Coordinates of C-alpha atoms and ligand atoms in Angstrom, one line a residue:
M1 CA -9.4 -23.8 -1.1
P2 CA -11.6 -20.7 -1.9
H3 CA -9.5 -17.7 -1.7
E4 CA -11.7 -16.0 0.9
S5 CA -10.0 -18.3 3.6
R6 CA -6.4 -17.3 2.8
L7 CA -5.3 -14.4 5.3
T8 CA -1.9 -13.7 3.5
F9 CA -1.5 -12.3 0.3
S10 CA 1.5 -10.8 -1.8
S11 CA 2.1 -7.1 -3.0
D12 CA 1.6 -8.4 -6.3
E13 CA -1.4 -9.9 -5.7
L14 CA -3.0 -7.1 -3.8
L15 CA -2.1 -4.9 -6.8
A16 CA -3.6 -7.5 -9.4
N17 CA -6.4 -6.0 -11.4
V18 CA -9.4 -8.1 -12.8
P19 CA -8.8 -8.9 -16.4
V20 CA -10.8 -6.5 -18.5
K21 CA -11.6 -6.2 -22.1
R22 CA -11.5 -2.7 -22.8
P23 CA -9.7 0.0 -20.8
L24 CA -11.2 3.1 -19.4
I25 CA -9.9 5.8 -21.7
V26 CA -10.9 9.6 -20.5
Q27 CA -9.8 12.2 -22.9
G28 CA -7.1 10.5 -24.5
V29 CA -5.5 9.3 -21.1
K30 CA -5.8 5.8 -20.6
C31 CA -7.1 5.6 -16.6
H32 CA -7.4 2.7 -14.2
G33 CA -10.0 0.2 -14.3
G34 CA -11.8 -1.0 -17.5
F35 CA -14.8 -2.9 -18.8
D36 CA -15.2 -6.6 -18.7
A37 CA -16.8 -8.9 -21.6
D38 CA -20.4 -7.4 -20.4
G39 CA -19.2 -3.9 -20.5
R40 CA -19.6 -3.7 -16.8
Y41 CA -17.0 -1.2 -15.2
R42 CA -14.7 -3.0 -12.9
S43 CA -12.3 -1.2 -10.4
P44 CA -8.6 -1.4 -10.6
R45 CA -6.5 -3.6 -8.2
T46 CA -9.3 -5.6 -6.7
L47 CA -8.9 -9.2 -7.9
W48 CA -7.2 -10.0 -4.7
R49 CA -7.7 -7.0 -2.6
V50 CA -11.5 -7.3 -2.3
P51 CA -11.4 -10.9 -1.2
A52 CA -8.5 -10.3 0.9
I53 CA -10.2 -7.2 2.9
R54 CA -13.6 -9.4 3.0
A55 CA -11.6 -12.4 4.8
W56 CA -9.3 -10.1 7.6
Q57 CA -13.0 -8.6 8.3
E58 CA -14.6 -11.8 8.8
Q59 CA -11.4 -12.8 11.1
H60 CA -12.0 -9.8 13.1
L61 CA -15.3 -10.6 13.5
R62 CA -15.0 -14.1 14.4
T63 CA -12.4 -13.2 17.4
S64 CA -13.3 -9.5 18.6
P65 CA -16.9 -9.0 20.2
D66 CA -16.8 -5.5 18.7
P67 CA -18.2 -4.5 15.3
L68 CA -16.3 -3.1 12.5
V69 CA -14.9 0.5 13.1
E70 CA -16.6 3.1 11.3
I71 CA -17.4 7.0 10.9
P72 CA -20.9 7.4 12.8
L73 CA -23.2 7.7 10.0
D74 CA -25.7 10.4 11.7
T75 CA -22.6 12.8 11.7
I76 CA -22.5 13.0 7.7
S77 CA -24.2 16.4 7.4
P78 CA -25.9 17.4 4.1
Q79 CA -23.3 18.8 1.3
V80 CA -23.2 22.5 0.9
P81 CA -24.5 23.7 -1.7
N82 CA -27.1 21.1 -1.8
V83 CA -28.0 19.5 -5.2
A84 CA -31.1 22.1 -5.3
Q85 CA -28.6 24.8 -4.8
A86 CA -25.9 23.7 -6.9
K87 CA -28.2 23.4 -9.8
L88 CA -29.8 27.0 -9.0
L89 CA -26.3 28.4 -9.3
L90 CA -25.4 26.8 -12.4
R91 CA -28.8 27.8 -14.1
E92 CA -27.8 31.4 -13.1
G93 CA -24.7 31.0 -15.2
I94 CA -22.4 30.9 -11.5
R95 CA -20.2 28.2 -12.2
E96 CA -17.4 29.2 -10.0
P97 CA -18.3 27.1 -6.9
M98 CA -18.7 24.0 -8.8
V99 CA -15.5 24.5 -10.4
R100 CA -13.8 24.9 -7.4
Q101 CA -15.6 22.1 -5.4
L102 CA -14.7 19.6 -8.5
T103 CA -11.0 21.0 -8.3
E104 CA -10.8 21.0 -4.8
I105 CA -11.8 17.0 -4.8
G106 CA -9.4 16.4 -7.9
I107 CA -6.4 17.9 -5.6
V108 CA -7.5 16.1 -2.6
E109 CA -7.5 12.8 -4.4
G110 CA -4.2 13.6 -5.8
F111 CA -2.8 13.9 -2.0
G112 CA -3.9 10.3 -1.7
A113 CA -0.3 9.4 -3.0
M114 CA 1.2 10.3 0.0
I115 CA -0.2 7.6 2.1
R116 CA 2.5 5.1 0.1
E117 CA 5.2 7.7 2.3
L118 CA 3.4 7.2 5.6
P119 CA 6.0 5.3 7.9
V120 CA 4.7 2.1 9.5
P121 CA 6.7 1.5 12.9
P122 CA 7.4 -2.3 13.5
L123 CA 3.9 -3.6 14.6
K124 CA 5.4 -5.8 17.4
S125 CA 6.7 -2.4 18.8
F126 CA 3.7 -1.3 19.5
I127 CA 0.9 -3.9 19.4
R128 CA 1.1 -6.6 22.3
E129 CA -1.0 -9.3 20.4
D130 CA -0.2 -11.1 17.5
T131 CA -0.7 -9.3 13.8
A132 CA 0.1 -12.2 11.5
G133 CA -2.8 -12.5 9.0
T134 CA -4.2 -9.3 9.4
G135 CA -5.0 -6.2 7.3
L136 CA -2.7 -4.2 9.4
D137 CA 0.2 -6.9 8.2
H138 CA -0.5 -5.9 4.6
L139 CA -0.3 -2.2 5.1
T140 CA 3.2 -1.8 3.3
R141 CA 2.7 -5.1 1.6
G142 CA 0.2 -3.7 -1.2
L143 CA -2.7 -1.7 0.4
F144 CA -1.2 1.8 0.8
E145 CA 0.5 1.3 -2.3
A146 CA -3.0 0.1 -4.0
H147 CA -4.5 3.1 -2.5
A148 CA -2.2 5.4 -3.7
R149 CA -2.4 4.6 -7.2
D150 CA -6.3 4.6 -7.1
E151 CA -6.2 8.4 -5.9
A152 CA -3.6 9.6 -8.0
G153 CA -2.7 7.5 -10.7
W154 CA 0.2 5.4 -11.3
S155 CA 2.9 5.8 -14.2
E156 CA 1.3 6.4 -17.3
E157 CA -2.2 5.3 -16.0
G158 CA -4.9 8.2 -14.6
G159 CA -6.4 8.1 -11.2
H160 CA -9.0 9.7 -9.5
R161 CA -7.3 13.0 -9.9
Q162 CA -7.0 12.9 -13.5
M163 CA -10.7 11.4 -13.6
W164 CA -12.2 14.5 -11.6
F165 CA -10.5 17.1 -13.4
A166 CA -12.0 15.1 -16.6
A167 CA -15.2 15.1 -15.4
R168 CA -15.3 18.7 -14.6
D169 CA -13.8 19.8 -17.8
A170 CA -16.5 17.6 -19.8
A171 CA -19.5 19.2 -17.5
L172 CA -18.4 22.3 -17.7
S173 CA -16.7 22.7 -21.1
N174 CA -13.4 23.2 -19.9
P175 CA -14.0 26.3 -17.4
E176 CA -10.9 28.2 -16.2
V177 CA -9.8 27.4 -12.9
A178 CA -8.2 29.9 -11.0
P179 CA -4.9 28.7 -9.5
E180 CA -5.2 29.7 -6.3
I181 CA -7.5 27.2 -5.5
F182 CA -4.5 24.9 -5.3
T183 CA -3.1 27.3 -2.7
N184 CA -6.5 27.4 -0.8
V185 CA -6.1 23.8 -0.3
M186 CA -3.1 23.7 0.8
M187 CA -3.7 26.6 3.5
R188 CA -6.7 24.7 4.8
R189 CA -4.6 22.0 5.6
G190 CA -2.7 23.3 8.6
N191 CA -0.3 21.7 11.1
P192 CA -0.5 18.6 12.2
P193 CA -2.7 18.5 15.6
Q194 CA -1.3 18.3 19.1
P195 CA -0.7 14.9 20.2
M196 CA -3.5 13.3 21.9
F197 CA -1.1 10.2 23.1
P198 CA 2.3 11.4 23.4
E199 CA 2.9 8.2 25.4
L200 CA 2.7 6.0 22.3
G201 CA 5.3 8.3 20.5
E202 CA 4.5 10.6 17.4
P203 CA 5.4 7.9 14.7
V204 CA 2.5 5.2 15.8
E205 CA -0.1 8.2 16.7
R206 CA 0.8 9.7 13.5
L207 CA -0.2 6.3 11.7
V208 CA -3.5 5.8 13.7
R209 CA -4.4 9.4 13.1
F210 CA -3.7 9.4 9.2
M211 CA -5.5 6.4 8.7
I212 CA -8.6 7.7 10.9
N213 CA -8.4 11.1 8.9
V214 CA -8.2 9.2 5.5
L215 CA -11.0 7.1 6.6
A216 CA -13.2 10.1 7.8
I217 CA -12.1 12.2 4.3
E218 CA -13.5 9.0 2.3
V219 CA -16.6 8.7 4.4
Y220 CA -17.5 12.1 4.0
A221 CA -16.5 12.0 0.4
A222 CA -19.0 9.3 -0.5
S223 CA -22.0 11.7 0.3
T224 CA -20.0 14.3 -1.8
F225 CA -19.4 12.1 -4.6
A226 CA -23.0 10.9 -4.7
W227 CA -23.9 14.9 -4.8
A228 CA -21.5 15.4 -7.6
E229 CA -23.0 12.8 -9.6
E230 CA -26.5 14.0 -9.5
V231 CA -25.7 17.6 -10.2
L232 CA -23.3 16.4 -13.1
S233 CA -25.9 14.0 -14.7
D234 CA -28.9 16.7 -15.2
P235 CA -28.6 17.6 -18.9
A236 CA -30.0 21.2 -17.7
V237 CA -26.8 22.2 -16.0
S238 CA -24.2 19.9 -17.4
D239 CA -22.5 20.0 -20.8
A240 CA -21.8 16.2 -20.8
P241 CA -24.3 14.3 -18.2
E242 CA -23.5 11.1 -19.5
E243 CA -19.9 11.2 -19.8
A244 CA -19.2 13.1 -16.5
A245 CA -21.6 11.3 -14.1
G246 CA -20.4 7.8 -15.3
L247 CA -16.5 9.0 -14.4
V248 CA -17.9 9.9 -10.9
R249 CA -19.7 6.7 -10.8
F250 CA -16.8 4.9 -11.6
I251 CA -14.7 6.6 -8.9
R252 CA -17.3 5.8 -6.1
S253 CA -17.0 2.3 -7.1
D254 CA -13.4 2.5 -6.8
E255 CA -13.7 4.0 -3.2
S256 CA -15.4 1.3 -1.6
P257 CA -11.9 -0.8 -1.0
H258 CA -10.4 2.4 0.7
V259 CA -13.2 2.7 3.1
E260 CA -13.0 -1.3 4.0
Y261 CA -9.5 -1.7 4.3
L262 CA -9.3 1.2 6.6
S263 CA -12.1 0.3 8.7
T264 CA -10.5 -3.3 9.0
V265 CA -7.1 -2.3 10.4
L266 CA -8.7 0.2 12.4
S267 CA -10.6 -2.6 14.1
E268 CA -7.6 -4.5 14.4
I269 CA -5.9 -2.0 16.3
S270 CA -9.0 -1.4 18.2
A271 CA -9.5 -4.9 19.1
R272 CA -5.7 -5.1 20.5
T273 CA -3.6 -3.7 23.2
L274 CA -1.1 -0.7 22.6
I275 CA 2.3 -0.4 23.8
T276 CA 3.5 2.9 25.0
T277 CA 7.1 3.9 24.8
G278 CA 7.6 3.4 28.3
G279 CA 6.4 -0.3 27.9
K280 CA 2.6 0.4 29.5
E281 CA -0.3 -1.0 27.9
L282 CA -2.8 1.2 26.5
S283 CA -6.6 0.3 25.2
G284 CA -6.4 0.2 21.1
K285 CA -10.0 1.2 21.1
H286 CA -9.3 4.2 23.4
V287 CA -7.2 5.2 21.1
V288 CA -9.1 4.8 18.2
D289 CA -12.2 6.4 19.6
K290 CA -10.8 9.7 20.9
L291 CA -8.9 10.0 17.6
I292 CA -12.4 9.4 15.3
D293 CA -14.2 11.8 17.7
R294 CA -11.5 14.2 17.3
A295 CA -11.7 13.6 13.3
V296 CA -15.5 13.7 13.2
R297 CA -15.5 17.3 15.0
M298 CA -13.0 18.7 12.1
M299 CA -14.8 17.3 9.6
L300 CA -18.1 18.8 10.9
H301 CA -16.4 22.2 11.5
Q302 CA -15.5 22.3 8.0
R303 CA -18.8 21.3 6.7
L304 CA -21.0 23.0 8.7
V305 CA -18.7 26.7 9.7
E306 CA -15.9 26.7 7.0
R307 CA -17.6 25.5 3.6
P308 CA -21.0 27.6 4.0
A309 CA -18.9 30.7 4.4
M310 CA -16.7 30.0 1.5
V311 CA -19.8 29.2 -0.7
R312 CA -21.3 32.4 0.3
E313 CA -18.0 34.3 -0.6
Q314 CA -17.9 32.7 -3.8
I315 CA -21.3 33.8 -4.7
R316 CA -20.9 37.3 -3.7
G317 CA -17.5 37.5 -5.8
A318 CA -19.3 35.9 -8.7
A319 CA -19.0 38.2 -12.0
K320 CA -22.7 37.4 -13.1
V321 CA -24.9 38.2 -10.4
K322 CA -27.1 41.5 -10.4
D323 CA -28.6 41.3 -7.1
V324 CA -26.6 39.2 -4.6
A325 CA -29.5 39.5 -1.6
E326 CA -32.2 38.5 -4.0
L327 CA -30.1 35.1 -5.4
L328 CA -28.8 34.5 -1.5
T329 CA -32.2 34.5 -0.3
R330 CA -33.6 31.9 -3.2
F331 CA -30.3 29.7 -2.1
D332 CA -31.1 29.9 1.7
A333 CA -34.5 28.7 0.9
L334 CA -33.3 25.7 -0.8
A335 CA -30.9 24.8 2.1
T336 CA -31.0 21.5 3.7
P337 CA -32.2 21.9 7.6
W338 CA -29.7 19.7 9.7
N339 CA -28.3 19.6 13.3
P340 CA -25.6 17.5 14.6
P341 CA -26.3 14.6 16.9
E342 CA -26.8 15.6 20.4
R343 CA -22.9 14.7 21.5
Y344 CA -21.7 17.3 19.2
R345 CA -24.2 20.1 19.9
D346 CA -21.2 21.4 21.8
L347 CA -19.2 21.9 18.6
A348 CA -18.2 25.7 18.9
P349 CA -17.3 27.3 15.6
Q350 CA -13.7 27.3 16.4
P351 CA -10.7 27.2 13.7
A352 CA -9.9 23.6 12.8
T353 CA -6.2 22.5 13.5
S354 CA -6.2 20.0 10.7
T355 CA -8.7 18.4 8.3
G356 CA -6.3 17.1 5.9
Y357 CA -4.6 13.7 5.7
Ligands
FE2_401 FE1 -10.7 8.4 -4.6
FE2_402 FE1 -10.5 7.0 -1.8

């Protein structure tokens, strides 16, 4: 039978690779994925994972009146700096913001390994309805493990962390990387936010919150990665336009199963009834919607307030700038005007509690 009709898969199946003719080697390191007989890049661990996710999505759409859960696309603000601004800085010889951004992306990708440590309470303990043959039922049977390996590498094989650092080092000719970049990323992660649904118990809320935060990071990252590919492919500002942009293109194609499986399992939760620690019922949709709203607020705060301030600070601190005010005027003239949708206009610039996983 066609495998799309199957709903149960083994861990080994969800981790299985499409056969490739040639591996992806980056700076002497074998990375995941590879090239098929036609020279086409094939993302890792997608032989069964992709059709499995599609089958679970179709099942959800057949059995629930609601569409798949998603991060609202109208909340995706433009990248700061945008493509024109990033190129302006690089042309002026100011590489720090680009080096920092690419390093941060690599670090955050590496944090993806943590998803395999995320405890999943027994599904029957907090979900009223059946979960057999769902994506939820496969979180600890391949889905989290595949995600962790894609992001952080696995054994001797490099993943996105290594691929981003390679793209950075190729495009910007092995730049000096300030060690405090890692510390800064760690500091911004902050403490876990206050529980929104204490009646669910911490492990259940943590699971749902974590998956929503990762989905939000993945969805916003898609626009950041498109931005990076566009900047790094320009020979006027990139020292390795083909190699660096190619790597980012491979990474982008690997990300699609992450967004798809997280959206699927969150849809499955949203379509079900959650059980509180006191045995009461709580709508899964209510919990998922509220936590998505909070994740969007945190991401918007980071992108609209924190990041622009950080980029300006980097421009002011860059060694090569002679006239900071003049450069900032040119930088600002290239900005992409954008306002959050009406429902997020109230977004006050207050410190976000956590923007990490
Ligand atoms: Fe990634
Ligand atoms: Fe990802």
